[in-house]
Short mmCIF file of C-alpha atoms in Angstrom, two decimals:
data_model
loop_
_atom_site.label_atom_id
_atom_site.label_comp_id
_atom_site.label_asym_id
_atom_site.label_seq_id
_atom_site.Cartn_x
_atom_site.Cartn_y
_atom_site.Cartn_z
CA MET A 1 0.02 -0.02 0.11
CA THR A 2 2.85 2.43 0.55
CA VAL A 3 5.12 3.11 -2.13
CA PRO A 4 8.92 2.48 -1.37
CA GLY A 5 11.34 5.11 -2.53
CA ILE A 6 8.95 8.20 -3.38
CA PHE A 7 8.37 10.69 -0.73
CA ALA A 8 6.50 14.11 -0.77
CA PRO A 9 5.23 16.54 1.54
CA PRO A 10 1.32 16.45 2.38
CA ALA A 11 1.13 19.62 0.38
CA VAL A 12 2.86 18.56 -2.62
CA GLN A 13 0.76 15.29 -2.55
CA ALA A 14 -2.36 17.63 -2.39
CA ARG A 15 -1.56 19.27 -5.45
CA LEU A 16 -2.01 16.03 -7.30
CA LEU A 17 -6.07 16.56 -6.70
CA ASP A 18 -5.45 19.76 -8.82
CA LEU A 19 -3.71 17.37 -11.63
CA GLN A 20 -6.52 15.04 -11.21
CA ARG A 21 -9.14 17.85 -11.77
CA ILE A 22 -6.95 19.21 -14.92
CA ASP A 23 -7.16 15.49 -16.22
CA ASP A 24 -10.71 14.98 -15.54
CA GLU A 25 -11.34 18.10 -17.48
CA LEU A 26 -9.17 17.22 -20.31
CA THR A 27 -11.14 13.52 -20.58
CA ARG A 28 -14.35 15.43 -20.47
CA VAL A 29 -13.51 17.58 -23.34
CA ALA A 30 -12.30 14.74 -25.27
CA GLN A 31 -15.50 12.72 -24.81
CA HIS A 32 -17.42 15.80 -25.76
CA ARG A 33 -15.36 16.06 -28.78
CA ARG A 34 -15.88 12.70 -29.73
CA ARG A 35 -19.68 13.02 -29.28
CA LEU A 36 -19.89 16.06 -31.49
CA GLU A 37 -17.55 14.18 -34.30
CA GLN A 38 -19.98 11.24 -34.15
CA ALA A 39 -23.39 13.39 -33.74
CA ALA A 40 -26.25 11.19 -34.56
CA ASP A 41 -28.09 14.04 -36.42
CA VAL A 42 -25.18 14.92 -38.55
CA THR A 43 -24.80 11.42 -39.73
CA ALA A 44 -28.60 10.85 -40.15
CA ALA A 45 -28.38 14.10 -42.40
CA GLU A 46 -25.27 12.88 -44.38
CA ALA A 47 -27.19 9.64 -45.03
CA GLU A 48 -30.21 11.39 -46.17
CA ARG A 49 -28.15 13.50 -48.45
CA SER A 50 -26.37 10.42 -49.95
CA ALA A 51 -29.78 8.87 -50.60
CA LEU A 52 -31.20 11.85 -52.02
CA ARG A 53 -28.08 12.35 -54.34
CA ARG A 54 -28.49 8.59 -55.52
CA THR A 55 -32.26 9.30 -56.23
CA ALA A 56 -31.16 12.62 -58.30
CA ALA A 57 -28.84 10.53 -60.26
CA ASP A 58 -31.47 8.17 -60.96
CA ARG A 59 -33.88 11.05 -62.19
CA ARG A 60 -31.15 12.07 -64.60
CA GLY A 61 -30.47 8.73 -66.04
CA GLU A 62 -34.27 8.47 -66.53
CA LEU A 63 -34.35 11.82 -68.28
CA GLU A 64 -31.34 11.02 -70.49
CA ASP A 65 -33.03 7.71 -71.58
CA LEU A 66 -36.46 9.39 -72.17
CA ARG A 67 -35.08 12.15 -74.17
CA THR A 68 -32.61 9.63 -76.29
CA ARG A 69 -36.14 7.76 -77.00
CA ILE A 70 -37.82 11.16 -77.90
CA GLY A 71 -34.90 11.79 -80.29
CA ARG A 72 -35.23 8.25 -81.73
CA VAL A 73 -39.01 8.84 -82.47
CA GLU A 74 -38.44 12.51 -83.80
CA THR A 75 -36.15 10.83 -86.06
CA ASP A 76 -38.66 8.20 -87.42
CA VAL A 77 -41.33 10.98 -87.67
CA ARG A 78 -39.16 13.02 -90.03
CA THR A 79 -38.17 9.78 -91.96
CA VAL A 80 -42.05 9.07 -92.25
CA GLU A 81 -43.03 12.53 -93.43
CA GLN A 82 -40.22 12.43 -96.08
CA ARG A 83 -41.44 9.34 -97.38
CA LEU A 84 -44.92 10.84 -97.40
CA GLU A 85 -43.95 13.94 -99.19
CA ARG A 86 -41.92 11.51 -101.86
CA ASP A 87 -45.16 9.45 -102.22
CA ARG A 88 -47.48 12.59 -102.55
CA GLU A 89 -45.18 13.98 -105.32
CA ARG A 90 -45.14 10.41 -107.29
CA LEU A 91 -48.84 10.03 -106.75
CA ALA A 92 -49.49 13.63 -108.16
CA THR A 93 -47.46 12.69 -111.19
CA THR A 94 -48.25 9.29 -111.78
CA SER A 95 -50.72 8.13 -114.59
CA SER A 96 -50.93 4.39 -113.68
CA PRO A 97 -54.51 3.44 -111.69
CA LYS A 98 -52.49 0.62 -110.33
CA ASP A 99 -49.31 2.82 -108.94
CA ALA A 100 -51.84 5.24 -107.78
CA HIS A 101 -53.77 2.86 -105.80
CA GLY A 102 -50.43 1.35 -104.35
CA LEU A 103 -49.40 4.81 -103.65
CA GLU A 104 -52.53 5.83 -101.80
CA GLN A 105 -52.38 2.87 -99.68
CA GLU A 106 -48.78 3.32 -98.61
CA ILE A 107 -49.64 7.00 -97.83
CA ALA A 108 -52.57 5.88 -95.33
CA SER A 109 -50.16 3.47 -93.87
CA LEU A 110 -47.29 6.11 -93.54
CA ARG A 111 -50.06 8.44 -92.04
CA ARG A 112 -51.03 5.77 -89.40
CA ARG A 113 -47.56 5.11 -88.46
CA ARG A 114 -46.91 9.07 -88.23
CA GLU A 115 -50.01 9.04 -85.80
CA ALA A 116 -48.71 6.32 -83.86
CA LEU A 117 -45.37 7.93 -83.44
CA GLU A 118 -46.57 11.12 -82.40
CA ASP A 119 -48.44 9.59 -79.77
CA ASP A 120 -45.46 7.93 -78.63
CA GLU A 121 -43.69 11.05 -78.69
CA LEU A 122 -46.43 12.88 -76.66
CA GLU A 123 -46.47 9.72 -74.08
CA LEU A 124 -42.62 10.08 -73.70
CA MET A 125 -42.83 14.04 -73.54
CA GLU A 126 -45.54 13.66 -70.61
CA GLN A 127 -43.15 11.22 -69.11
CA VAL A 128 -40.31 13.52 -69.11
CA GLU A 129 -42.61 16.41 -67.49
CA ALA A 130 -43.43 13.74 -64.71
CA VAL A 131 -39.72 12.98 -64.15
CA GLU A 132 -38.64 16.65 -64.22
CA ALA A 133 -41.13 17.15 -61.63
CA ALA A 134 -39.88 14.38 -59.42
CA ALA A 135 -36.28 15.70 -60.21
CA GLY A 136 -37.53 19.05 -58.93
CA GLU A 137 -38.64 17.72 -55.89
CA VAL A 138 -35.68 15.60 -55.09
CA ALA A 139 -33.40 18.83 -55.79
CA ALA A 140 -35.58 20.99 -53.42
CA ALA A 141 -35.18 18.29 -50.64
CA LEU A 142 -31.40 17.95 -51.47
CA ASP A 143 -30.99 21.59 -51.19
CA GLU A 144 -32.97 21.70 -47.65
CA VAL A 145 -30.62 18.75 -46.29
CA GLU A 146 -27.62 20.60 -47.50
CA GLN A 147 -28.67 23.84 -45.78
CA ARG A 148 -29.49 22.00 -42.69
CA LEU A 149 -26.15 19.92 -42.69
CA ALA A 150 -24.14 23.13 -43.23
CA ALA A 151 -25.78 24.76 -40.28
CA MET A 152 -25.36 21.51 -38.17
CA ARG A 153 -21.51 21.50 -39.13
CA THR A 154 -21.23 25.26 -38.35
CA ASP A 155 -22.62 24.75 -34.95
CA ARG A 156 -20.46 21.86 -34.43
CA ASP A 157 -17.23 23.60 -35.77
CA ASP A 158 -18.08 26.54 -33.22
CA ALA A 159 -18.43 23.95 -30.43
CA LEU A 160 -15.28 22.26 -31.62
CA ALA A 161 -13.44 25.43 -31.60
CA GLY A 162 -14.55 26.20 -27.93
CA LEU A 163 -13.42 22.70 -27.03
CA ASP A 164 -9.76 23.37 -28.59
CA ALA A 165 -9.66 26.48 -26.67
CA GLN A 166 -10.72 24.88 -23.44
CA GLN A 167 -8.17 21.96 -23.92
CA THR A 168 -5.47 24.31 -24.80
CA ASP A 169 -5.83 25.99 -21.86
CA ALA A 170 -5.97 23.08 -19.55
CA ALA A 171 -3.19 21.34 -21.27
CA ALA A 172 -1.13 24.55 -20.41
CA ARG A 173 -2.25 24.66 -16.65
CA ARG A 174 -1.39 20.95 -16.52
CA THR A 175 1.97 21.44 -18.16
CA ALA A 176 2.80 24.20 -15.76
CA LEU A 177 1.73 22.20 -12.72
CA VAL A 178 3.57 19.30 -13.65
CA GLU A 179 6.62 21.46 -13.83
CA GLU A 180 6.12 22.24 -10.08
CA LEU A 181 5.69 18.60 -9.06
CA PRO A 182 8.58 15.91 -8.55
CA ALA A 183 9.41 14.20 -11.48
CA ASP A 184 8.83 10.57 -9.76
CA LEU A 185 5.61 11.24 -8.15
CA VAL A 186 4.38 12.71 -11.57
CA ALA A 187 5.36 9.40 -13.17
CA LEU A 188 3.51 7.47 -10.29
CA TYR A 189 0.40 9.36 -10.82
CA ASP A 190 0.59 9.06 -14.59
CA ARG A 191 1.18 5.49 -14.45
CA GLN A 192 -1.57 4.70 -12.07
CA ARG A 193 -4.15 6.82 -13.86
CA THR A 194 -3.27 5.17 -17.20
CA ARG A 195 -3.76 1.75 -15.56
CA TYR A 196 -6.74 2.34 -13.44
CA GLY A 197 -8.51 5.38 -14.71
CA VAL A 198 -7.77 7.61 -11.68
CA GLY A 199 -4.19 8.95 -10.55
CA ALA A 200 -5.03 10.62 -7.03
CA ALA A 201 -8.05 10.90 -4.94
CA ARG A 202 -8.81 12.34 -1.47
CA LEU A 203 -9.13 10.08 1.82
CA VAL A 204 -12.19 11.73 3.52
CA GLY A 205 -12.49 9.79 7.02
CA ALA A 206 -12.22 6.45 6.03
CA VAL A 207 -13.69 6.43 2.38
CA SER A 208 -11.57 6.58 -0.64
CA GLU A 209 -12.88 8.97 -3.40
CA GLY A 210 -11.00 7.00 -5.73
CA SER A 211 -13.27 4.00 -5.20
CA ASN A 212 -15.98 5.51 -3.41
CA MET A 213 -15.45 2.70 -0.70
CA ALA A 214 -14.45 2.67 2.83
CA LEU A 215 -11.26 1.28 3.79
CA THR A 216 -11.18 -1.97 6.07
CA GLY A 217 -10.10 -1.55 9.43
CA ALA A 218 -6.58 -2.89 8.85
CA ASP A 219 -6.10 -0.85 5.80
CA LEU A 220 -7.38 2.43 7.28
CA ALA A 221 -5.00 1.62 10.47
CA GLU A 222 -1.93 1.17 7.98
CA VAL A 223 -2.68 4.24 6.13
CA ARG A 224 -2.87 6.19 9.45
CA ALA A 225 0.53 4.86 10.52
CA ALA A 226 2.22 5.76 7.33
CA ALA A 227 4.47 8.93 7.60
CA PRO A 228 2.98 12.15 6.25
CA GLU A 229 5.65 12.33 3.39
CA ALA A 230 4.86 8.62 2.40
CA ILE A 231 2.92 8.03 -0.62
CA VAL A 232 -0.19 5.59 -0.07
CA LEU A 233 -2.14 3.81 -2.50
CA ASP A 234 -5.70 2.95 -2.37
CA PRO A 235 -6.15 -0.79 -2.08
CA GLU A 236 -9.33 -0.81 -4.09
CA SER A 237 -8.88 1.65 -6.94
CA ASN A 238 -4.84 1.68 -6.55
CA CYS A 239 -4.73 5.88 -6.93
CA ILE A 240 -2.57 7.94 -4.72
CA LEU A 241 -4.51 8.58 -1.69
CA VAL A 242 -4.00 12.02 -0.58
CA ARG A 243 -4.62 12.15 3.25
CA ALA A 244 -6.41 15.17 4.53
#
């Protein structure tokens, strides 16, 4: 329980509590930083944005496909109209009843074909209109998410900047305090804190604030029998016990 070879006046040992408070502050800052960096609302907004971007890409693909199909239909319509014009010219100049009958039948067939193509084109254009409307809704939703995400990130960055300042201040105070303490005492404190989570805690009566448990009668008697300059460890939490 008593650490051999390391001694420090009670007032110096008491300053380990200040060091522990600073380290607790640094731990809280680090935990707060992790929570901010892993914020569920930001993660959810990013996932929503990714989904909307995929949907927007799908709508663009649909529009490209529809416009390609419209282009093919328009080409077919032009071809049919060219054939109609040619057949009309031939019909106007032919003197053969048989040829005229054949041309009239072909013209009627081409007109039906043109009407069918125009119906197809109209249907495709209606589909384009519907997809464009859907794409507009997706774009509006994506813009809203982008703005919301930007606001979240601004708030987060402001909070992180505040944490950076707090961390810098606490780290500077820690460095200044460590420089005033014996190196072997600080090394012991750091080792115990790294291993067990707490480097130093007060002994209040029979209760260790490191474990929040009362020492046994035998342990308490041993602590009280130790010299004031002796370094005593809590038998439960293994932190340095700072005796009042």
